[in-house]
Short mmCIF file of C-alpha atoms in Angstrom, two decimals:
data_model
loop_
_atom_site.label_atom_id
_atom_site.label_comp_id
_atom_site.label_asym_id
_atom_site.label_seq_id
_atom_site.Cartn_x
_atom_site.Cartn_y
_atom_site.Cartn_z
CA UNK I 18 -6.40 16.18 -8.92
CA UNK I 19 -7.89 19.64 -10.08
CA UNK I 20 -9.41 19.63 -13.60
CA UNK I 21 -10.46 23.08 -15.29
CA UNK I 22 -13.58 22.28 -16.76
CA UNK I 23 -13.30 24.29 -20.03
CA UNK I 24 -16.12 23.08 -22.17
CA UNK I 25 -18.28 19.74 -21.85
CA UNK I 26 -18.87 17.56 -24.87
CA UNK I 27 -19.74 13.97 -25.01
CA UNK I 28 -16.69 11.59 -26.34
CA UNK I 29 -15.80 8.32 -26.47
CA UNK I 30 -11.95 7.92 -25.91
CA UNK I 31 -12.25 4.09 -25.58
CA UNK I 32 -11.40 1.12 -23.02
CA UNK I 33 -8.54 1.51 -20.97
CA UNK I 34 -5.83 -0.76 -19.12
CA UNK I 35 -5.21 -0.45 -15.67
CA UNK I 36 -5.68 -2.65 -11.70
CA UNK I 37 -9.04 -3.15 -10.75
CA UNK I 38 -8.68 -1.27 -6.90
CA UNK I 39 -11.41 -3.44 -5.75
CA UNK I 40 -10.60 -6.88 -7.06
CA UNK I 41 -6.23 -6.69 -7.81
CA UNK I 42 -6.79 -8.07 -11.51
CA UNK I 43 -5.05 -6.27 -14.25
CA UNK I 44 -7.38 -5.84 -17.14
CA UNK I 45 -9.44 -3.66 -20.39
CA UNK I 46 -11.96 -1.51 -18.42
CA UNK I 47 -14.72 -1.11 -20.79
CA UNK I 48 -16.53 2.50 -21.02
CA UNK I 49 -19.72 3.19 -19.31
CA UNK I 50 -22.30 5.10 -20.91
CA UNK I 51 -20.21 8.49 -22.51
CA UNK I 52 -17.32 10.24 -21.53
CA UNK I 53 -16.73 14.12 -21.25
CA UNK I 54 -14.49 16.28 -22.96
CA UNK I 55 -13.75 18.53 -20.06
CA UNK I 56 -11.57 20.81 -22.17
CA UNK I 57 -7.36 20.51 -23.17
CA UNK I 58 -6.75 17.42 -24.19
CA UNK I 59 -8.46 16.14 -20.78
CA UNK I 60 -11.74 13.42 -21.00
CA UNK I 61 -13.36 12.06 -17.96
CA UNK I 62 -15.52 9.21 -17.38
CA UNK I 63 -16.74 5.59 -15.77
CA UNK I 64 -15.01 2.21 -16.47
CA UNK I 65 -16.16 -1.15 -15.39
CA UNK I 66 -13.92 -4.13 -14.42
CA UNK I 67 -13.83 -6.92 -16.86
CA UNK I 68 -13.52 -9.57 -14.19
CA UNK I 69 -17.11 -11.21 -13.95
CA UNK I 70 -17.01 -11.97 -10.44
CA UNK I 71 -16.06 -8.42 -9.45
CA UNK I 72 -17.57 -5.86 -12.04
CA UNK I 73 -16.09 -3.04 -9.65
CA UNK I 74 -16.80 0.67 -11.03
CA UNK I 75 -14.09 3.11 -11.89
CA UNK I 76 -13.75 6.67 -12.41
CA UNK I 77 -11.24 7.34 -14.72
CA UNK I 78 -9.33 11.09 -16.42
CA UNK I 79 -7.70 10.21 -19.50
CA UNK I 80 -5.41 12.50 -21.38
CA UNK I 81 -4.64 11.78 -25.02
CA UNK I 82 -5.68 7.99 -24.71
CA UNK I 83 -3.53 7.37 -21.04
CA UNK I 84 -4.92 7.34 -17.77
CA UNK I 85 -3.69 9.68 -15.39
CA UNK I 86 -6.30 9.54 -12.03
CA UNK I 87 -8.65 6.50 -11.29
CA UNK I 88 -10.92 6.70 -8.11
CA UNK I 89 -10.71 4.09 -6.14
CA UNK I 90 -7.33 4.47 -6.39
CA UNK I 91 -4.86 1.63 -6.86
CA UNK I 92 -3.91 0.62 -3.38
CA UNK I 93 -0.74 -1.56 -2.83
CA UNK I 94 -1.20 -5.48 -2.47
CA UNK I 95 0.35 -7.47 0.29
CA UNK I 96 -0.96 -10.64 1.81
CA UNK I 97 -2.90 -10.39 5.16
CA UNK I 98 -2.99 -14.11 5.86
CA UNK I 99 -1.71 -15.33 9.02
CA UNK I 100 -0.91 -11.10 10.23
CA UNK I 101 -2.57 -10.75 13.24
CA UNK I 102 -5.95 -8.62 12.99
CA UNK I 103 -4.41 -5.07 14.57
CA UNK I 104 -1.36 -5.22 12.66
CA UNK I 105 -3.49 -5.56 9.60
CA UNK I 106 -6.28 -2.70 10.86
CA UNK I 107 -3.09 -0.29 11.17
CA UNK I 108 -1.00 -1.40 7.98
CA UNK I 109 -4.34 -0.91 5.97
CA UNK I 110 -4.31 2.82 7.15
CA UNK I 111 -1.21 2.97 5.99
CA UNK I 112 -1.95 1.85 2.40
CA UNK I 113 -4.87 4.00 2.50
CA UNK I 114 -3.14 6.88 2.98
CA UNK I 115 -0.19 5.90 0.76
CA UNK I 116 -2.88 5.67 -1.84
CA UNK I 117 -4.39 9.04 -1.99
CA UNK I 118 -0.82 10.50 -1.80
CA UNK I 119 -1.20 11.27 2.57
CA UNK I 120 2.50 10.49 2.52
CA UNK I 121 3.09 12.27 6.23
CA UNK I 122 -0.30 9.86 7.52
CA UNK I 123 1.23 7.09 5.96
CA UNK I 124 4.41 7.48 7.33
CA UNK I 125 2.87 7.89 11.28
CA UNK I 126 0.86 4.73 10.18
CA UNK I 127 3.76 2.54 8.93
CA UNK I 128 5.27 4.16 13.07
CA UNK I 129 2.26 2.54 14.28
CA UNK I 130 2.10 -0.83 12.66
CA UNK I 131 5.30 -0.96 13.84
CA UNK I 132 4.41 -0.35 17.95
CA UNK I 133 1.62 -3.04 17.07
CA UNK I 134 4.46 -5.65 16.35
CA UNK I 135 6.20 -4.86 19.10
CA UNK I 136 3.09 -5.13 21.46
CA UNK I 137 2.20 -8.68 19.58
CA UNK I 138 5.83 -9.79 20.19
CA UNK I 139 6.08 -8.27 23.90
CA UNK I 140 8.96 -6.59 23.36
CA UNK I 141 9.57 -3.97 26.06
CA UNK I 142 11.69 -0.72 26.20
CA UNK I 143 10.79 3.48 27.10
CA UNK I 144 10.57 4.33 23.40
CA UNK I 145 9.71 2.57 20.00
CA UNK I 146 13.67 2.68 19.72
CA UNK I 147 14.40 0.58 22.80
CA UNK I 148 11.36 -1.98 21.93
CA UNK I 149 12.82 -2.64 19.00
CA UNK I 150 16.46 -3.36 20.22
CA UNK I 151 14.34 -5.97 22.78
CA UNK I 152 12.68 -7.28 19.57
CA UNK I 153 16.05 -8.84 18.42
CA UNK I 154 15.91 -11.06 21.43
CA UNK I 155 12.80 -12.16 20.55
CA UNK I 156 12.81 -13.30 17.07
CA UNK I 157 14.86 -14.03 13.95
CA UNK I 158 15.19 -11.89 11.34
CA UNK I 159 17.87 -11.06 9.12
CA UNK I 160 19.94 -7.80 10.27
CA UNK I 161 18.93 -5.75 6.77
CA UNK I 162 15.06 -5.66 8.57
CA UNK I 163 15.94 -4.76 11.86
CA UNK I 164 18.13 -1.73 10.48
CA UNK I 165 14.56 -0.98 8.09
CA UNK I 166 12.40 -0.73 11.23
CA UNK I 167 14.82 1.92 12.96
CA UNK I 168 14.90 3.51 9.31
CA UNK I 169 10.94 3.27 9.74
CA UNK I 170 10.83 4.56 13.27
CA UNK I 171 13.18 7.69 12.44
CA UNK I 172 10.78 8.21 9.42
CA UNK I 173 8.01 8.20 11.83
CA UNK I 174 8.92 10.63 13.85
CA UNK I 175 9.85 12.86 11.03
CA UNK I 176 6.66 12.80 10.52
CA UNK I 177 5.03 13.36 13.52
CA UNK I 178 7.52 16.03 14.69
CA UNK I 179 8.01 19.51 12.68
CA UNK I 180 11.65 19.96 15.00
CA UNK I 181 12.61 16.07 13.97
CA UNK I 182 14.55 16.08 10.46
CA UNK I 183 16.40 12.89 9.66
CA UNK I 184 15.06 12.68 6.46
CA UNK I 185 15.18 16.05 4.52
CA UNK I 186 11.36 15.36 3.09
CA UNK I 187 8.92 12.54 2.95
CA UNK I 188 7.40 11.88 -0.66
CA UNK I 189 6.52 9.62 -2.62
CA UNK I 190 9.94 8.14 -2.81
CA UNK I 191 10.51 8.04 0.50
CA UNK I 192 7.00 5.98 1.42
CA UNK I 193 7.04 3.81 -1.26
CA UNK I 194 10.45 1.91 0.01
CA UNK I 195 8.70 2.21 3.35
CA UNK I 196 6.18 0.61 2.07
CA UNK I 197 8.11 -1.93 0.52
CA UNK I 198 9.91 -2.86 4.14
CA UNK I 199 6.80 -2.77 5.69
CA UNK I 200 5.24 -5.64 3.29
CA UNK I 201 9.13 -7.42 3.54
CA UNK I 202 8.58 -7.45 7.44
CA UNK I 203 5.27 -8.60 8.01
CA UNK I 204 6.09 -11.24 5.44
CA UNK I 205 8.89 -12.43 7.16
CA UNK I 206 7.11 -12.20 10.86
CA UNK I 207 4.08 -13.83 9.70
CA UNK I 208 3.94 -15.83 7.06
CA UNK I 209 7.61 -17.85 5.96
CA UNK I 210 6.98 -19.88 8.68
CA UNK I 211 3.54 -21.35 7.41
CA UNK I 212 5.04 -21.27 3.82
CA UNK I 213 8.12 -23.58 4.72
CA UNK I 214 5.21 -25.81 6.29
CA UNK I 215 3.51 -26.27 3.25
CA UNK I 216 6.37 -26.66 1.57
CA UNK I 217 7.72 -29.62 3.30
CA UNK I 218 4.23 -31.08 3.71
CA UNK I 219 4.53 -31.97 -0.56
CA UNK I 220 7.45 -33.69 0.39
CA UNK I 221 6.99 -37.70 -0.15
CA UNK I 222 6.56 -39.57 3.47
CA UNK I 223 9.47 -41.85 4.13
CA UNK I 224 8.16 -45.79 4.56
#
């Protein structure tokens, strides 16, 4: 984001409510020192999280009283626990760039996390197309997320390939339901299994 620095006056616009980037928590980020009337109706400045164990430092733009950039941006939030490590290295990328609006990067990142699972579940084939026809043999999901990892793969290759054009452009919109898959998939690779588990380990023993 581009701000036109105008004139700079000292302000104080006040807290503001947003996700700490460094801890998850939704909170009041108290002001730092002053902020700066960059011109318009534009102000920037520092904001602190209110959570006492993390205290993680924001910069914030605020226009009229509402936020409109933070750095760190927000990143999404998805559970790494039992995801094996170079799935997780790769789908981190992915948020990354999803976060600071790389959509194409994100995309070829979401391709990749994909390949990983594939590797990790030794599913074999020429292409990313053909290992994940051979991933159906291999594990149970329901049909819905095998159709959203050729949807993924095709969106992929959009974005590695200027001459491949499945999807007409890839935005915002478009990553964000990747995204969403993405989190849906690993969830349902990794971690259901360990959940049911817990689940029926509450259960009363029978005498």
């Amino acid at each position: 984001m581009k701000l036109k620095v105008i004139s700079v006056s000292d302000h104080q616009v006040g807290p503001v409510s947003t996700t700490c980037p460094h801890c998850g928590n939704k909170g009041t980020f108290e002001t730092i020192g002053k902020d700066l009337h960059v011109g318009g109706h534009f102000f920037c400045g520092q904001r602190v999280c209110p959570d006492p164990e993390c205290r993680g430092h924001l910069f914030v733009v605020v226009k009229d009283r509402d936020l409109v950039f933070q750095h760190p941006p927000l990143r999404i939030a998805y559970n790494k626990q039992n995801i094996p490590v170079n799935i997780v290295k790769t789908f981190e990328e992915a948020v990354t760039c999803h976060s600071t609006g790389c959509f194409v990067a994100a995309a070829i990142m979401i391709r990749r996390t994909l390949e990983e699972i594939c590797e990790e579940r030794r599913a074999t084939g020429k292409d990313l197309k053909d290992r994940i026809k051979s991933l159906k043999s291999k594990i149970v999901l329901p049909q819905e997320l095998f159709e959203a990892m050729d949807e993924l793969r095709i969106l992929g290759n959009d974005a590695a390939h200027i001459e491949a054009k499945s999807y007409d452009q890839i935005t915002k919109v478009e990553i964000d339901i990747a995204m969403e898959f993405t989190v849906e998939l690993l969830k349902a690779l990794y971690q259901y299994t360990s959940l049911l588990a817990r689940m029926r380990g509450l259960k009363k023993t029978t005498p």
